[in-house]
CSV table of C-alpha atoms in Angstrom, one decimal:
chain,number,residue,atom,x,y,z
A,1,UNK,CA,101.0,190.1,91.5
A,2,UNK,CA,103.0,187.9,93.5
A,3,UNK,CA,100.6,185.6,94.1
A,4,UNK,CA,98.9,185.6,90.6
A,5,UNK,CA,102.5,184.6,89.8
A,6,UNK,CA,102.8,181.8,92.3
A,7,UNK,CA,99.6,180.6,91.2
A,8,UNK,CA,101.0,180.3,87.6
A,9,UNK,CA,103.6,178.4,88.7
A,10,UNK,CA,101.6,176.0,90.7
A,11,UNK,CA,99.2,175.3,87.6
A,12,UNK,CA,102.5,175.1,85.4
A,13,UNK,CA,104.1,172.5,87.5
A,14,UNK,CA,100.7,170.5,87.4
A,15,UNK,CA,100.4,170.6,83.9
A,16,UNK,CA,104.0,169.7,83.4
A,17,UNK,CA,103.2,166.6,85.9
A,18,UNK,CA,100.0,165.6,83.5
A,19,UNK,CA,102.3,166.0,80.5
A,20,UNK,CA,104.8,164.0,82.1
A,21,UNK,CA,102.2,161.0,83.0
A,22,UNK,CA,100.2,161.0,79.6
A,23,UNK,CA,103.4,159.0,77.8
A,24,UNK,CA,103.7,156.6,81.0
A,25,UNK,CA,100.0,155.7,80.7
A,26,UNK,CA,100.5,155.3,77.1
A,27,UNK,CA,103.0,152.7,77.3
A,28,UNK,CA,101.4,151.0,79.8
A,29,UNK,CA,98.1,150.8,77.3
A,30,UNK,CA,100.3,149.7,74.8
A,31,UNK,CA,102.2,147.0,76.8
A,32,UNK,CA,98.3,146.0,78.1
A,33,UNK,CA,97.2,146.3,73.9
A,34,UNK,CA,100.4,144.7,72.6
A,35,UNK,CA,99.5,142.1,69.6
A,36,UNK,CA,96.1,143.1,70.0
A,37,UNK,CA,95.4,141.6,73.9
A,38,UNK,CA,93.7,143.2,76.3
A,39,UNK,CA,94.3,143.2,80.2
A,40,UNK,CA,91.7,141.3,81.2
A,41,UNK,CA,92.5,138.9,78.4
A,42,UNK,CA,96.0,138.4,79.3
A,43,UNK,CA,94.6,138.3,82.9
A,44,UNK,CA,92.2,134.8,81.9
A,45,UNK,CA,94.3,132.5,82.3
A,46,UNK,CA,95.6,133.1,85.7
A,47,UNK,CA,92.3,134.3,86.6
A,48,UNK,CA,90.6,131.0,85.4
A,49,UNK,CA,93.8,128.8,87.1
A,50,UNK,CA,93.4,130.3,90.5
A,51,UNK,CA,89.3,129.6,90.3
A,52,UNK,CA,90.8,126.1,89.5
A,53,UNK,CA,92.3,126.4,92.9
A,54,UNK,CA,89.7,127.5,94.5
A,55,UNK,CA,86.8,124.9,93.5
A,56,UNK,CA,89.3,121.8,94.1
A,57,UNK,CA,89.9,123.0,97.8
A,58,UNK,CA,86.4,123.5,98.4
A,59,UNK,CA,86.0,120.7,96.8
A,60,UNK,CA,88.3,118.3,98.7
A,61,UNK,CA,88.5,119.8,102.2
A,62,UNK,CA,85.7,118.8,104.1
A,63,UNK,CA,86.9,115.3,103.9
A,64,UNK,CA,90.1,116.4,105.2
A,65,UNK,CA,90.6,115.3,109.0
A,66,UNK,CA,93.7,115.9,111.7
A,67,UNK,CA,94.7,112.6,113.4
A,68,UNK,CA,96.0,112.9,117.0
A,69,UNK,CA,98.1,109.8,118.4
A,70,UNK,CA,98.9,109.6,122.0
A,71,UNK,CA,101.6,107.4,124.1
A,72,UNK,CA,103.7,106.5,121.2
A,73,UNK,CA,107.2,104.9,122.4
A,74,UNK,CA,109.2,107.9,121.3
A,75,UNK,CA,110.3,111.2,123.0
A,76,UNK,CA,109.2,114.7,123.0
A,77,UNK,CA,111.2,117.2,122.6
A,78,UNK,CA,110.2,120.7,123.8
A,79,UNK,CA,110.0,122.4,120.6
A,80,UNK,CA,106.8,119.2,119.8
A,81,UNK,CA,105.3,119.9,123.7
A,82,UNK,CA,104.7,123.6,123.2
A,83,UNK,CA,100.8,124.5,123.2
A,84,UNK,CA,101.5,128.1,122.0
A,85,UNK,CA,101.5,127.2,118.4
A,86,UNK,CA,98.5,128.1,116.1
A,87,UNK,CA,95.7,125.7,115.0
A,88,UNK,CA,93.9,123.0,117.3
A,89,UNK,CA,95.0,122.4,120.3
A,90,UNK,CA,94.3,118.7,121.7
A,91,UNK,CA,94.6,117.6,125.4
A,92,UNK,CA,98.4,116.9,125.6
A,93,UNK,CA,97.6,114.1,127.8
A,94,UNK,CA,94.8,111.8,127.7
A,95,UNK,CA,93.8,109.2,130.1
A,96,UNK,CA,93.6,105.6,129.1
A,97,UNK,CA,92.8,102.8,131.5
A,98,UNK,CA,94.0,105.6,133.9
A,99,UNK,CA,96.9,106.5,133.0
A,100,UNK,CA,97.8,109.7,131.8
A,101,UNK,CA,99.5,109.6,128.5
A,102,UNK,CA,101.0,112.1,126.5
A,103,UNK,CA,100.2,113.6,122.8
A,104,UNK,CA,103.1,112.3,120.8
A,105,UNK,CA,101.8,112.3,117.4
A,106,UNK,CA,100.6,115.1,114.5
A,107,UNK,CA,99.3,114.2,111.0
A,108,UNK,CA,96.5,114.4,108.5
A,109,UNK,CA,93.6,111.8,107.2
A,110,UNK,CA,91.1,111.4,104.7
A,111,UNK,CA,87.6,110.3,104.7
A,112,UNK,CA,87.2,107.4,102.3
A,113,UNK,CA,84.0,105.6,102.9
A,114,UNK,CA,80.2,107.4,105.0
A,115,UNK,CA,81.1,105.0,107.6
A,116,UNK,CA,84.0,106.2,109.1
A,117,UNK,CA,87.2,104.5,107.2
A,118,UNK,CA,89.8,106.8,107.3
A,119,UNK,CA,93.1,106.8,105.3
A,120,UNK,CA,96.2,108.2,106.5
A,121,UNK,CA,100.2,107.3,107.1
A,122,UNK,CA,101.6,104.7,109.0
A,123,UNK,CA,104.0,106.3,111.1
A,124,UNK,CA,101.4,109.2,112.2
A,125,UNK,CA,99.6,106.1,114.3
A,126,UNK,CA,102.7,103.1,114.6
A,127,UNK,CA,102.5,102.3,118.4
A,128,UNK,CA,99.9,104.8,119.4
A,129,UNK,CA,97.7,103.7,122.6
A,130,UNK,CA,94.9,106.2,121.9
A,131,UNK,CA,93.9,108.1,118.2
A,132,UNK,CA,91.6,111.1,118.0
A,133,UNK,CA,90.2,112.1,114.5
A,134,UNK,CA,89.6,115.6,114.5
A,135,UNK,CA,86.6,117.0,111.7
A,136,UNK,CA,86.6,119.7,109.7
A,137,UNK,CA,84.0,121.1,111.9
A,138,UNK,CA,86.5,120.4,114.7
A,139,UNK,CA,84.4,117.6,115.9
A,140,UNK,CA,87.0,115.1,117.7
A,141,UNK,CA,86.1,111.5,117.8
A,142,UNK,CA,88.1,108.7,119.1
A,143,UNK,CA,89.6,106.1,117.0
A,144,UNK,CA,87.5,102.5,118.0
A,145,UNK,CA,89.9,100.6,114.8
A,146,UNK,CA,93.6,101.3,113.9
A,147,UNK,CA,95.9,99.0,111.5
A,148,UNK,CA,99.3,100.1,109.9
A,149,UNK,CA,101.2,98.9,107.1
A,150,UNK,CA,104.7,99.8,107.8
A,151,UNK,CA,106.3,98.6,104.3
A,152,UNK,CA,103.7,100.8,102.3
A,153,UNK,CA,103.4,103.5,104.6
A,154,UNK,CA,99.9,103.8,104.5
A,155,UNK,CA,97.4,103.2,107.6
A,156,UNK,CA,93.4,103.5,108.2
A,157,UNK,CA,91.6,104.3,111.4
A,158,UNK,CA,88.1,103.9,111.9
A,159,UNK,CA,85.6,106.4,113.4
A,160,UNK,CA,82.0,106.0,113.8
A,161,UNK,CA,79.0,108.3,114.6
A,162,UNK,CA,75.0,108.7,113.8
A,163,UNK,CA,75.1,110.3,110.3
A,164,UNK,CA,77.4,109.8,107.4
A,165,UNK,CA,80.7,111.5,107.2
A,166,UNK,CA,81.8,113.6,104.3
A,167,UNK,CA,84.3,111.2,101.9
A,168,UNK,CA,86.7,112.0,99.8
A,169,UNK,CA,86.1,111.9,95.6
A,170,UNK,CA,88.9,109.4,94.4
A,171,UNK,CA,91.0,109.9,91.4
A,172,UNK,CA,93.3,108.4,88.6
A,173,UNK,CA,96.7,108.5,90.0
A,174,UNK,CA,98.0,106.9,86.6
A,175,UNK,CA,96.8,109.6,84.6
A,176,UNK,CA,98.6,111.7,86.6
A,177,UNK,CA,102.1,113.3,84.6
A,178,UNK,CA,104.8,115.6,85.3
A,179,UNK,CA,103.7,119.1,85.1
A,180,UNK,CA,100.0,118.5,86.2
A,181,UNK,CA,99.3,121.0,89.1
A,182,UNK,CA,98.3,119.4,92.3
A,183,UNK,CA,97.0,120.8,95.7
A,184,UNK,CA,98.6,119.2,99.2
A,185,UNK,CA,95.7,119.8,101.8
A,186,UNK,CA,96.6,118.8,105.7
A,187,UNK,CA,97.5,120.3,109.0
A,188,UNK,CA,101.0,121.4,108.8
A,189,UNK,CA,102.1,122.6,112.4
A,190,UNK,CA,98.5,122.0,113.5
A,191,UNK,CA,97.0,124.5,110.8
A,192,UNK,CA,94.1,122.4,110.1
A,193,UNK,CA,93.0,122.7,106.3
A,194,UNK,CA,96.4,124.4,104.8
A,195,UNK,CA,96.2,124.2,101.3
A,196,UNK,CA,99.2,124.6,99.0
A,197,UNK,CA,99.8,124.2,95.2
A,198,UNK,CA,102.4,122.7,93.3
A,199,UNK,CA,102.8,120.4,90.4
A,200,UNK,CA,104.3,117.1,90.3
A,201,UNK,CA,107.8,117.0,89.9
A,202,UNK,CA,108.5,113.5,89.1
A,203,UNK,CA,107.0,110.2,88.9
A,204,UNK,CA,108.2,106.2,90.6
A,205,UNK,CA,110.4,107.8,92.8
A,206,UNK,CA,111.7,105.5,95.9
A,207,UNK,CA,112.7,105.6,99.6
A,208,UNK,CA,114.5,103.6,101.9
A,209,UNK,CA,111.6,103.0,104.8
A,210,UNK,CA,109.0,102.8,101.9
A,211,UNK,CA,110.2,99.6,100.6
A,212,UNK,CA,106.6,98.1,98.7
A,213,UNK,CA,105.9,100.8,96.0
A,214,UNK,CA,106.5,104.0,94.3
A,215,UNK,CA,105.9,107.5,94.8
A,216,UNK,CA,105.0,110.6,93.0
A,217,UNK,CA,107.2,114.0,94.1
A,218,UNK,CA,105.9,117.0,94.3
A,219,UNK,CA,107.1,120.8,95.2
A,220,UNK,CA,103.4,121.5,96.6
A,221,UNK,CA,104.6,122.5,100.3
A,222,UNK,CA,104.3,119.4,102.5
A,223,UNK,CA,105.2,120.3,106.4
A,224,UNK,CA,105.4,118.1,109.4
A,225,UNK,CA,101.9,117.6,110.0
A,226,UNK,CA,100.7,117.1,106.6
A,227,UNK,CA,101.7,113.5,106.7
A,228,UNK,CA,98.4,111.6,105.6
A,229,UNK,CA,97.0,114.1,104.0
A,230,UNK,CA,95.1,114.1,100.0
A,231,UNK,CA,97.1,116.0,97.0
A,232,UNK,CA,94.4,116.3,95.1
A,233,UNK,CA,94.1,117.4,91.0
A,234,UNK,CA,92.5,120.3,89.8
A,235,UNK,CA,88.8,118.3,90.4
A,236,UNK,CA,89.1,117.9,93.7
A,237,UNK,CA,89.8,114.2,93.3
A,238,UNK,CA,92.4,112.8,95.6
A,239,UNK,CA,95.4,111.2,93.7
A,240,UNK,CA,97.7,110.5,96.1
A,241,UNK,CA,98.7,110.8,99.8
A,242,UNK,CA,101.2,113.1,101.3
A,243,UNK,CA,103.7,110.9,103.5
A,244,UNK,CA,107.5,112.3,103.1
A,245,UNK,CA,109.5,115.5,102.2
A,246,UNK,CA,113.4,115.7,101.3
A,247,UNK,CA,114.9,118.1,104.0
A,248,UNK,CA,118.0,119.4,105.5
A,249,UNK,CA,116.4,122.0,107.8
A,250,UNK,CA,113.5,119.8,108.8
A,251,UNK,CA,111.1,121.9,107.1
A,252,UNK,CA,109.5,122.3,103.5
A,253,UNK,CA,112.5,122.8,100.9
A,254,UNK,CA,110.3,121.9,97.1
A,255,UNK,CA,110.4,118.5,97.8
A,256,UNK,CA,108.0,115.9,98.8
A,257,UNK,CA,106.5,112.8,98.5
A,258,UNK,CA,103.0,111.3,98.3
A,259,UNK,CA,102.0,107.7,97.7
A,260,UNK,CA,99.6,107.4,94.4
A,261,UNK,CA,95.8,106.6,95.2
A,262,UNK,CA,95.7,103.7,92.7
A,263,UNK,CA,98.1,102.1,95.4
A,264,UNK,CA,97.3,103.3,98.7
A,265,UNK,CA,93.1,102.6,98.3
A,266,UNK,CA,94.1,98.7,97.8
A,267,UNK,CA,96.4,99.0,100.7
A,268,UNK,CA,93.5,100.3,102.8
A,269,UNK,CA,91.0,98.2,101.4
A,270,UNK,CA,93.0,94.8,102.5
A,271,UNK,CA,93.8,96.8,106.3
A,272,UNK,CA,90.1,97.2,106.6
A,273,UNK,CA,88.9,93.8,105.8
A,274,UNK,CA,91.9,91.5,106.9
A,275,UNK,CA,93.5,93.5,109.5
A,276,UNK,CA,97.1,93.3,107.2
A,277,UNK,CA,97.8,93.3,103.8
A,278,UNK,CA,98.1,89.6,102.1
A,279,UNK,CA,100.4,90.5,99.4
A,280,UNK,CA,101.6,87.4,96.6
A,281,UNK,CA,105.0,87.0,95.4
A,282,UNK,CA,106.7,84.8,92.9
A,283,UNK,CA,110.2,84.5,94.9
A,284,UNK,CA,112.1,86.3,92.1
A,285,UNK,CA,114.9,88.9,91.7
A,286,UNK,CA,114.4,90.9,89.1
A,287,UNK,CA,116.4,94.0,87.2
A,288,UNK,CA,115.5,96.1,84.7
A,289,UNK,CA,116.6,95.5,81.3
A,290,UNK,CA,118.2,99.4,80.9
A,291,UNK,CA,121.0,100.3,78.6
A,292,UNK,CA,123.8,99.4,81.5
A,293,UNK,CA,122.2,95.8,82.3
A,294,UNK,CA,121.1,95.1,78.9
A,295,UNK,CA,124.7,95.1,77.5
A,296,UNK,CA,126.2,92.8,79.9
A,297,UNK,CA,123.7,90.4,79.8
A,298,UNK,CA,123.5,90.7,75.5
A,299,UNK,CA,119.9,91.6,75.2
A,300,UNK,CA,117.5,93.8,73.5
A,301,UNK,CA,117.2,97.4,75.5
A,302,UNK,CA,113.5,97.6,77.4
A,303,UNK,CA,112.6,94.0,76.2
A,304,UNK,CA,111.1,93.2,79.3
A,305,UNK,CA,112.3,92.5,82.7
A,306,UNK,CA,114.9,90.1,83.4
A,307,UNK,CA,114.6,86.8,85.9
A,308,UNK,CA,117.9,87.4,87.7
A,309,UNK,CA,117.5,84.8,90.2
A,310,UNK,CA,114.3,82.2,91.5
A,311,UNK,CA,114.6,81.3,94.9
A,312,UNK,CA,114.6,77.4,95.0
A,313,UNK,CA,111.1,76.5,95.7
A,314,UNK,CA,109.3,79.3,95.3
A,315,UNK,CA,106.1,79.9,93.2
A,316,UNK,CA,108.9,81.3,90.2
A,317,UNK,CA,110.5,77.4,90.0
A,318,UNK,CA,107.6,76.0,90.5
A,319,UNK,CA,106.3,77.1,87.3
A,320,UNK,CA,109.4,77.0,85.5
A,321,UNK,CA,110.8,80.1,85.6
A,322,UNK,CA,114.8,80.4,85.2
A,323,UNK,CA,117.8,83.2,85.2
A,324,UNK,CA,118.0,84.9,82.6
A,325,UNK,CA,114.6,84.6,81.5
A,326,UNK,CA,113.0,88.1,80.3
A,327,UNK,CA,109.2,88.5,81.3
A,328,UNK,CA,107.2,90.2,79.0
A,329,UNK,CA,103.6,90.1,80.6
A,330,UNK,CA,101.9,89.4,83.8
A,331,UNK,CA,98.2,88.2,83.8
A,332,UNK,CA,97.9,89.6,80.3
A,333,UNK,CA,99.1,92.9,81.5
A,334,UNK,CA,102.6,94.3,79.5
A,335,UNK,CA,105.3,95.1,82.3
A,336,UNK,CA,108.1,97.3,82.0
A,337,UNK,CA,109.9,97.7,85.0
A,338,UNK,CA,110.3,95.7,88.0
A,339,UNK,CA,108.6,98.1,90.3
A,340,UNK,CA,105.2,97.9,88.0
A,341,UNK,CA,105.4,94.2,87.9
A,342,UNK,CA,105.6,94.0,91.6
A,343,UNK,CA,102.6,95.9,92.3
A,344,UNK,CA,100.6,93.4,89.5
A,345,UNK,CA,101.9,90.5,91.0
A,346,UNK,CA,101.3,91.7,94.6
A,347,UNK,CA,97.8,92.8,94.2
A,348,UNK,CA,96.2,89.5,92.3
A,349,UNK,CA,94.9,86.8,95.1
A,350,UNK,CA,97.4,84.0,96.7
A,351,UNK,CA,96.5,81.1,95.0
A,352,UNK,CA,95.4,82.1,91.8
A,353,UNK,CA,97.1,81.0,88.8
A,354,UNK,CA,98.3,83.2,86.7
A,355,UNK,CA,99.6,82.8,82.9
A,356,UNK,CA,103.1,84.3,82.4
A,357,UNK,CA,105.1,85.4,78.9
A,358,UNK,CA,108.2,85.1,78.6
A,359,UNK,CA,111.3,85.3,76.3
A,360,UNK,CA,113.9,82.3,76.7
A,361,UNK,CA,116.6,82.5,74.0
A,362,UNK,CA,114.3,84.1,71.7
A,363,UNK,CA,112.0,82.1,71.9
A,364,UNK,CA,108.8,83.5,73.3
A,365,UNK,CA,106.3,81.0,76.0
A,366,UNK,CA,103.6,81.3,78.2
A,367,UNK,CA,104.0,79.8,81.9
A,368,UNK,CA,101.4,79.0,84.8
A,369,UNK,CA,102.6,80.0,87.9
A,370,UNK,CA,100.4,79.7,91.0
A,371,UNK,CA,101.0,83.1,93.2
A,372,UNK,CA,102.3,82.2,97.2
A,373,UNK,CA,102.0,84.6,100.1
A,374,UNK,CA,104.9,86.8,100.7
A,375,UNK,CA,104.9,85.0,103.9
A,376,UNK,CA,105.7,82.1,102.3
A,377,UNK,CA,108.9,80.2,104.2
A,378,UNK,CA,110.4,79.8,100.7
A,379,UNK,CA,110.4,83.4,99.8
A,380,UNK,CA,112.0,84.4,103.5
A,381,UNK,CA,116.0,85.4,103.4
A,382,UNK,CA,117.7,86.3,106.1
A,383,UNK,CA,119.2,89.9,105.7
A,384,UNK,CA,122.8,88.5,105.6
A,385,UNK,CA,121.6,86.5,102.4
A,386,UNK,CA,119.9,89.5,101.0
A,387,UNK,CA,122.7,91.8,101.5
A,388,UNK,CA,125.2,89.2,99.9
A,389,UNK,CA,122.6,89.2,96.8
A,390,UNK,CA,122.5,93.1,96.2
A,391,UNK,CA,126.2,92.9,96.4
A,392,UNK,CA,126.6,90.7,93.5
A,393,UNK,CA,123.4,91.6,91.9
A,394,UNK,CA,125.1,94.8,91.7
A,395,UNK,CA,128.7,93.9,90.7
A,396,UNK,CA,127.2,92.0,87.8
A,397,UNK,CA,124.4,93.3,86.5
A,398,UNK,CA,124.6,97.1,88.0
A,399,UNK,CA,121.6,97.5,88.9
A,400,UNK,CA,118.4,95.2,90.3
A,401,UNK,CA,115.2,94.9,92.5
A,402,UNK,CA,114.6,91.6,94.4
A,403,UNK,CA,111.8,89.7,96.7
A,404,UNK,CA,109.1,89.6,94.1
């Protein structure tokens, strides 16, 4: 009797535990049902985003390479020396000419052209005796080229072997707008082939030791190591190049920078055929015509950009140009900020003339201006002079950009 009892019990307190689930289920069906979707259908779009994911790595990884610099003038601290971390581990010294020299720098590349052009940052390879390119396939090949541009940031090294290497699909970094999701693809703390997604946070942001061109910021995690490295789009097409993060710990905190494509391919192009990058100026300051600057000089907001000073024979007075002028276009091209028209200017070939709109007084003209080199004597100022010019660029109109 006792135990027909206890049995009862038992099979009441199950049933009283299925009575108890049947409502939870319920509600979870209707919270999976509500306004008629079903769990897999409020699943899609998460579903379909991380397949996103997953093709653009696979996509855009085997171009993906680790770039090992050795005998750099700088010091190693203990933390860098340690072989116990995770990832590849190169020889930490290597011998050149005989001498013994340590492994003293740690970034990313990418494969641009089947012959061996790699892409990657400046400071990874500045002063480096010897560079080793490390493969996807953890092939390791010795650098035979290297050539840095330290204002841009941006740096190729050139490896060769039998066969064609894998190379990167380029893409549109000027399509690229705030919110788009991005991947970040390098070796962060020697983890060859990290990947990490984000989305891009901002657009023509600036640094101090990047001082020719803009930069897109994203919160994709970027890690010492990743330097050099592609953010790629959803494609797989590379858009820009890791180079920078914002830190106070030394380590990823959301933000980080990467140089767009559109500007870093033309960088690499001129390293890899001249060695340097011939850039042409017009010996201009320039500010942009914002709300603050456009009141104290009495003209329209966003007209164009204003002439604030031409540097006395330089290309700029050469053809004509004068303070206070406002330029409306560049090679046909509409400008609207000094940053974009440095990158037109910069970019067309020293020595070419180029046709120039402008608005003097009102009056709208067209100029000819034959481009110099950047190197041109009459475009050097010392950095005295420069600073002197930012001070009263900046007590009069507020804000400025100069040397184009």
């Amino acid at each position: 009797m006792k135990h027909r009892l206890a049995s009862l019990l038992f099979l009441g307190c199950v049933f009283a535990s299925l009575a108890l689930s049947i409502p939870v289920l319920a509600d979870d069906a209707d919270a999976a049902t509500e306004n008629g979707e079903s769990m897999s259908e409020i699943q899609a779009g998460p579903r379909a985003l991380s397949k996103a994911f997953r093709v653009a790595a696979r996509r855009a990884t085997p171009s993906v390479v680790t770039v090992f610099a050795y005998g750099q003038n700088v010091e190693t601290t203990d933390e860098e020396a340690e072989t116990d971390r995770p990832g590849p581990t190169p020889p930490q010294e290597e011998s050149v000419d005989g001498d013994a020299i340590p492994l003293t720098g740690l970034g990313s590349g990418v494969i641009l052209r089947e012959s061996g052009l790699v892409i990657t940052n400046n400071h990874v390879i500045s002063g480096a005796k010897k560079v080793v390119v490390q493969l996807a396939d953890e092939t390791e090949i010795e650098a035979v080229e290297v050539h840095g541009d330290p204002d841009s940031d941006v740096a190729i090294v050139r490896i060769e072997r039998d066969k064609p290497f894998d190379v990167a699909t380029l893409g549109d970094s000027d399509q690229m707008d705030i919110g788009d999701w991005v991947l970040a693809i390098g070796s962060p703390f020697r983890l060859e082939a990290t990947v990490s997604a984000g989305i891009i946070s901002a657009k023509n942001r600036k640094l101090t030791r990047i001082r020719r061109g803009r930069l897109l910021q994203t919160d994709a995690a970027i890690n010492p190591g990743n330097s050099g490295g592609p953010l790629v789009d959803l494609d797989g097409k590379m858009i820009a190049i890791s180079t920078a993060i914002a830190t106070r710990n030394g380590g990823y905190q959301g933000i980080g920078f990467a140089i767009p494509i559109n500007q870093a391919k033309w960088i690499a192009n001129e390293l890899a055929e001249h060695g340097r990058v011939r850039r042409a100026a017009l010996g201009i300051s320039l500010a942009e015509l914002n709300p603050k600057v456009a009141k104290k000089v009495n003209l329209p907001v966003g007209l164009g950009i204003l002439v604030h000073q031409v540097i006395a024979g330089s290309a700029g007075e050469r053809a004509g140009l004068k303070p206070m002028d406002v330029i409306l276009e560049f090679a046909g091209e509409r400008v609207l900020n000094p940053s974009s028209l440095r990158e037109v200017i910069e970019r067309k070939p020293i020595g070419s003339v180029q046709e120039v709109k402008i608005s003097r007084a009102g009056k709208e003209m067209t100029l000819q201006v034959e481009l110099a080199s950047i190197e041109d004597p009459t475009l050097q100022k010392s950095d005295e002079e420069e600073k002197k010019e930012d001070v009263k660029k900046e007590g009069e109109l507020g804000e400025g950009e100069s040397g184009e």
